[in-house]
Amino acid sequence: MNATRLSGIGMTSQRTRSRLVQWLLDEGIQNQQVLTTVEATPRHLFIDEGLSHRAYENTALPIGEGQTISQPYIVARMTELLLETGASDKVLEIGTGCGYQTAILAKLCKTVFSVERIRKLHMQARKTLKGLNLHNIQLLFADGFNGWQQNAPFDGIIVTAAPAQIPEKLLLQLADGGRMIIPVGSQEAEQELYLVERQGDKFRKTFIEKVKFVPLVGGVAR
Ligand code: SAH
């Protein structure tokens, strides 16, 4: 990839990115590794060039197909929660979208598995992540309600779209001692972000904060 495009200029420059990181710090993100990774990850490459100038604002942005790239704060927060106890070997993400969260996870975990139900987004994310030379990522075009059984159990599961209830199949693909970060709720109501910790056959659910995500939808879209 062109070095200037990768490092960014003006509104995509390193200075603009550092400002975002300062903001995340002010908002309470504490994990230094997470902050460093956000600072080093070119978010502008995951969105349409026409929106590049807004890439380092703390907002969700459209990525096509009616979907959005998550707000940097929520990406950082979910990643921080996932890694709190160092559960970083095998991670499953449901909802690859443009692959931004996937890229952040790939820099902090050994292997990242990510599932996306919209073919076009899946293909585009593959291209973007390849361009960034991230090779510890496996992408799957499928319905994430089913998880990714062949690679289970996972030390961590991050769900980046909201189901009405926590899918049972995902809980069962969590390793003993594993952690899941998931938004739950309908589109009309406010959704809630939860941390679910598995201990044997027990699942402990902790409310984190109110959030707004696109819905987790069943089936695939070719
Ligand atoms: N992590 C993404 C967030 C994208 S928005 C990012 O950083 O850009 C959530 C994504 O979840 C959308 O791309 C949507 O298509 C996808 N999604 C929704 N339901 C899904 C399902 N059942 N299986 C897999 N992906 C799903």
Short mmCIF file of C-alpha atoms and ligand atoms in Angstrom, two decimals:
data_model
loop_
_atom_site.label_atom_id
_atom_site.label_comp_id
_atom_site.label_asym_id
_atom_site.label_seq_id
_atom_site.Cartn_x
_atom_site.Cartn_y
_atom_site.Cartn_z
CA MET A 1 0.00 0.00 0.00
CA ASN A 2 1.03 3.59 -0.72
CA ALA A 3 2.94 4.86 2.36
CA THR A 4 1.25 8.27 2.41
CA ARG A 5 -2.20 6.72 2.27
CA LEU A 6 -1.26 4.37 5.12
CA SER A 7 0.20 7.03 7.43
CA GLY A 8 -2.40 9.65 6.47
CA ILE A 9 -2.20 13.41 6.06
CA GLY A 10 -4.29 16.33 7.34
CA MET A 11 -7.48 14.99 8.90
CA THR A 12 -6.12 11.43 8.77
CA SER A 13 -2.66 12.30 10.13
CA GLN A 14 -0.93 10.85 13.17
CA ARG A 15 -1.68 14.06 15.06
CA THR A 16 -5.42 13.71 14.43
CA ARG A 17 -5.23 10.10 15.63
CA SER A 18 -3.38 11.11 18.80
CA ARG A 19 -6.17 13.56 19.56
CA LEU A 20 -8.69 10.72 19.35
CA VAL A 21 -6.60 8.65 21.75
CA GLN A 22 -6.42 11.54 24.22
CA TRP A 23 -10.21 11.72 24.05
CA LEU A 24 -10.54 7.97 24.72
CA LEU A 25 -8.25 8.39 27.72
CA ASP A 26 -10.44 11.22 29.00
CA GLU A 27 -13.52 9.01 28.53
CA GLY A 28 -11.98 6.38 30.80
CA ILE A 29 -10.24 3.87 28.54
CA GLN A 30 -7.32 2.68 30.66
CA ASN A 31 -5.64 -0.19 28.87
CA GLN A 32 -2.45 1.28 27.42
CA GLN A 33 -2.06 -1.52 24.87
CA VAL A 34 -5.54 -0.82 23.55
CA LEU A 35 -4.85 2.92 23.29
CA THR A 36 -1.55 2.34 21.50
CA THR A 37 -3.26 -0.04 19.08
CA VAL A 38 -6.05 2.42 18.27
CA GLU A 39 -3.41 5.08 17.69
CA ALA A 40 -1.51 2.83 15.29
CA THR A 41 -4.53 1.58 13.33
CA PRO A 42 -5.50 3.61 10.23
CA ARG A 43 -9.30 3.78 10.68
CA HIS A 44 -9.58 5.89 7.52
CA LEU A 45 -8.65 2.86 5.41
CA PHE A 46 -11.75 0.98 6.57
CA ILE A 47 -14.25 3.52 5.29
CA ASP A 48 -15.11 5.20 2.03
CA GLU A 49 -12.50 7.75 0.95
CA GLY A 50 -15.19 10.43 0.88
CA LEU A 51 -15.56 10.04 4.66
CA SER A 52 -11.81 9.89 5.45
CA HIS A 53 -11.80 13.34 7.00
CA ARG A 54 -14.19 12.06 9.70
CA ALA A 55 -12.34 8.83 10.43
CA TYR A 56 -10.86 9.97 13.74
CA GLU A 57 -14.00 11.50 15.14
CA ASN A 58 -15.57 9.45 17.88
CA THR A 59 -18.63 8.53 15.81
CA ALA A 60 -20.06 5.53 14.03
CA LEU A 61 -19.92 6.00 10.22
CA PRO A 62 -21.73 4.25 7.33
CA ILE A 63 -19.87 1.40 5.61
CA GLY A 64 -22.59 0.53 3.07
CA GLU A 65 -25.33 -2.12 3.09
CA GLY A 66 -27.07 -0.17 5.88
CA GLN A 67 -24.26 -1.04 8.33
CA THR A 68 -21.84 1.10 10.34
CA ILE A 69 -18.28 1.03 11.61
CA SER A 70 -18.55 1.21 15.40
CA GLN A 71 -17.61 4.31 17.35
CA PRO A 72 -13.89 4.19 18.39
CA TYR A 73 -14.87 4.51 22.06
CA ILE A 74 -17.01 1.38 21.94
CA VAL A 75 -14.35 -0.58 20.01
CA ALA A 76 -11.76 0.40 22.63
CA ARG A 77 -14.11 -0.33 25.53
CA MET A 78 -15.12 -3.77 24.25
CA THR A 79 -11.51 -4.69 23.53
CA GLU A 80 -10.42 -3.53 26.97
CA LEU A 81 -13.14 -5.62 28.62
CA LEU A 82 -12.23 -8.66 26.58
CA LEU A 83 -8.56 -8.43 27.51
CA GLU A 84 -9.03 -7.51 31.17
CA THR A 85 -7.84 -10.91 32.35
CA GLY A 86 -5.53 -11.54 29.42
CA ALA A 87 -7.98 -13.79 27.53
CA SER A 88 -6.26 -13.17 24.27
CA ASP A 89 -5.36 -16.43 22.54
CA LYS A 90 -8.40 -17.34 20.44
CA VAL A 91 -11.02 -14.71 19.86
CA LEU A 92 -14.26 -14.87 17.88
CA GLU A 93 -15.89 -11.72 16.52
CA ILE A 94 -19.47 -11.79 15.24
CA GLY A 95 -20.04 -8.99 12.69
CA THR A 96 -16.81 -8.31 10.77
CA GLY A 97 -18.32 -5.26 9.07
CA CYS A 98 -15.43 -3.29 7.58
CA GLY A 99 -12.90 -5.19 9.71
CA TYR A 100 -11.74 -2.33 11.95
CA GLN A 101 -12.47 -4.09 15.24
CA THR A 102 -10.98 -7.25 13.70
CA ALA A 103 -7.71 -5.41 12.98
CA ILE A 104 -7.51 -4.05 16.52
CA LEU A 105 -8.07 -7.53 17.95
CA ALA A 106 -5.52 -9.07 15.59
CA LYS A 107 -2.80 -6.85 17.01
CA LEU A 108 -3.64 -7.85 20.59
CA CYS A 109 -4.60 -11.52 20.29
CA LYS A 110 -2.97 -14.61 18.84
CA THR A 111 -5.73 -15.58 16.40
CA VAL A 112 -8.94 -13.80 15.49
CA PHE A 113 -11.89 -15.53 13.86
CA SER A 114 -14.55 -13.22 12.47
CA VAL A 115 -17.94 -13.97 10.93
CA GLU A 116 -19.99 -11.66 8.67
CA ARG A 117 -23.44 -12.31 7.12
CA ILE A 118 -23.23 -9.77 4.23
CA ARG A 119 -21.05 -11.09 1.45
CA LYS A 120 -20.01 -7.71 0.10
CA LEU A 121 -18.74 -6.52 3.49
CA HIS A 122 -16.98 -9.84 4.09
CA MET A 123 -15.12 -9.54 0.76
CA GLN A 124 -14.22 -5.90 1.29
CA ALA A 125 -12.92 -6.56 4.81
CA ARG A 126 -10.76 -9.39 3.50
CA LYS A 127 -9.17 -7.01 1.01
CA THR A 128 -8.58 -4.23 3.56
CA LEU A 129 -7.07 -6.55 6.17
CA LYS A 130 -4.79 -8.18 3.60
CA GLY A 131 -3.58 -4.72 2.59
CA LEU A 132 -2.58 -4.10 6.20
CA ASN A 133 -0.55 -7.32 6.33
CA LEU A 134 -2.52 -8.85 9.16
CA HIS A 135 -2.29 -12.60 8.82
CA ASN A 136 -3.56 -14.01 12.11
CA ILE A 137 -7.16 -13.47 11.02
CA GLN A 138 -9.65 -15.98 9.64
CA LEU A 139 -12.83 -14.64 8.07
CA LEU A 140 -16.03 -16.54 7.42
CA PHE A 141 -19.11 -15.56 5.40
CA ALA A 142 -21.95 -17.09 7.44
CA ASP A 143 -24.69 -16.46 9.97
CA GLY A 144 -22.95 -15.54 13.22
CA PHE A 145 -25.86 -16.85 15.31
CA ASN A 146 -24.13 -20.20 14.82
CA GLY A 147 -20.72 -19.00 15.98
CA TRP A 148 -17.84 -20.95 14.42
CA GLN A 149 -18.07 -24.43 15.89
CA GLN A 150 -15.00 -25.90 14.13
CA ASN A 151 -12.70 -23.48 15.92
CA ALA A 152 -14.43 -23.47 19.31
CA PRO A 153 -13.88 -23.07 22.21
CA PHE A 154 -12.88 -19.40 22.24
CA ASP A 155 -11.18 -17.50 25.07
CA GLY A 156 -13.12 -14.45 24.05
CA ILE A 157 -16.18 -13.64 21.94
CA ILE A 158 -17.08 -10.10 20.82
CA VAL A 159 -20.46 -9.52 19.21
CA THR A 160 -20.69 -6.22 17.30
CA ALA A 161 -24.42 -6.28 16.48
CA ALA A 162 -27.29 -6.61 18.94
CA PRO A 163 -29.53 -9.70 19.31
CA ALA A 164 -32.73 -9.56 21.40
CA GLN A 165 -31.23 -12.23 23.65
CA ILE A 166 -27.78 -13.77 24.06
CA PRO A 167 -27.57 -16.66 21.54
CA GLU A 168 -27.20 -19.98 23.35
CA LYS A 169 -24.86 -21.40 20.69
CA LEU A 170 -22.37 -18.59 21.31
CA LEU A 171 -22.38 -19.21 25.06
CA LEU A 172 -21.56 -22.86 24.43
CA GLN A 173 -18.56 -21.93 22.25
CA LEU A 174 -16.99 -19.99 25.09
CA ALA A 175 -14.07 -21.75 26.82
CA ASP A 176 -14.16 -22.35 30.56
CA GLY A 177 -12.93 -19.05 32.03
CA GLY A 178 -13.72 -17.30 28.74
CA ARG A 179 -15.36 -13.89 28.33
CA MET A 180 -18.04 -12.62 25.98
CA ILE A 181 -18.81 -8.95 25.30
CA ILE A 182 -22.25 -8.50 23.77
CA PRO A 183 -24.90 -5.80 23.27
CA VAL A 184 -28.45 -7.01 23.92
CA GLY A 185 -31.81 -5.44 23.17
CA SER A 186 -34.26 -4.43 20.47
CA GLN A 187 -33.73 -1.59 17.99
CA GLU A 188 -36.49 0.55 19.43
CA ALA A 189 -35.36 0.33 23.06
CA GLU A 190 -31.97 1.23 24.42
CA GLN A 191 -29.58 -1.70 24.31
CA GLU A 192 -27.32 -2.87 27.07
CA LEU A 193 -23.73 -4.02 26.83
CA TYR A 194 -22.91 -7.10 28.90
CA LEU A 195 -19.82 -8.97 29.95
CA VAL A 196 -20.52 -12.70 30.27
CA GLU A 197 -17.96 -14.84 32.09
CA ARG A 198 -18.05 -18.62 31.88
CA GLN A 199 -17.08 -20.71 34.90
CA GLY A 200 -17.79 -24.38 34.12
CA ASP A 201 -21.48 -24.53 33.33
CA LYS A 202 -22.19 -21.19 34.97
CA PHE A 203 -22.42 -17.89 33.09
CA ARG A 204 -22.06 -14.69 35.07
CA LYS A 205 -23.57 -11.67 33.40
CA THR A 206 -22.45 -8.12 34.27
CA PHE A 207 -24.11 -4.97 32.90
CA ILE A 208 -21.52 -2.54 31.49
CA GLU A 209 -23.33 0.43 29.90
CA LYS A 210 -26.10 1.56 27.56
CA VAL A 211 -25.23 1.27 23.86
CA LYS A 212 -26.61 1.51 20.32
CA PHE A 213 -25.77 -1.16 17.74
CA VAL A 214 -27.22 -2.35 14.44
CA PRO A 215 -29.29 -5.57 14.89
CA LEU A 216 -27.85 -9.07 14.76
CA VAL A 217 -29.83 -10.53 11.85
CA GLY A 218 -30.29 -14.23 11.09
CA GLY A 219 -29.34 -15.81 7.72
CA VAL A 220 -26.89 -14.53 5.10
CA ALA A 221 -27.13 -11.88 2.36
CA ARG A 222 -25.45 -12.68 -0.95
N1 SAH B 1 -17.05 -4.73 13.96
C1 SAH B 1 -17.59 -3.96 12.88
C2 SAH B 1 -19.00 -3.51 13.19
C3 SAH B 1 -19.86 -3.54 12.00
S1 SAH B 1 -21.58 -3.33 12.30
C4 SAH B 1 -16.69 -2.81 12.52
O1 SAH B 1 -15.74 -2.50 13.25
O2 SAH B 1 -16.88 -2.22 11.46
C5 SAH B 1 -22.11 -4.98 12.65
C6 SAH B 1 -21.93 -5.99 11.58
O3 SAH B 1 -22.59 -7.17 12.02
C7 SAH B 1 -22.57 -5.65 10.23
O4 SAH B 1 -21.59 -5.73 9.23
C8 SAH B 1 -23.64 -6.73 10.05
O5 SAH B 1 -23.82 -7.15 8.71
C9 SAH B 1 -23.09 -7.85 10.89
N2 SAH B 1 -24.07 -8.85 11.31
C10 SAH B 1 -25.37 -8.67 11.68
N3 SAH B 1 -25.94 -9.84 11.96
C11 SAH B 1 -25.00 -10.81 11.76
C12 SAH B 1 -24.99 -12.22 11.87
N4 SAH B 1 -26.06 -12.93 12.23
N5 SAH B 1 -23.85 -12.88 11.57
C13 SAH B 1 -22.73 -12.21 11.19
N6 SAH B 1 -22.68 -10.87 11.06
C14 SAH B 1 -23.80 -10.17 11.35
#
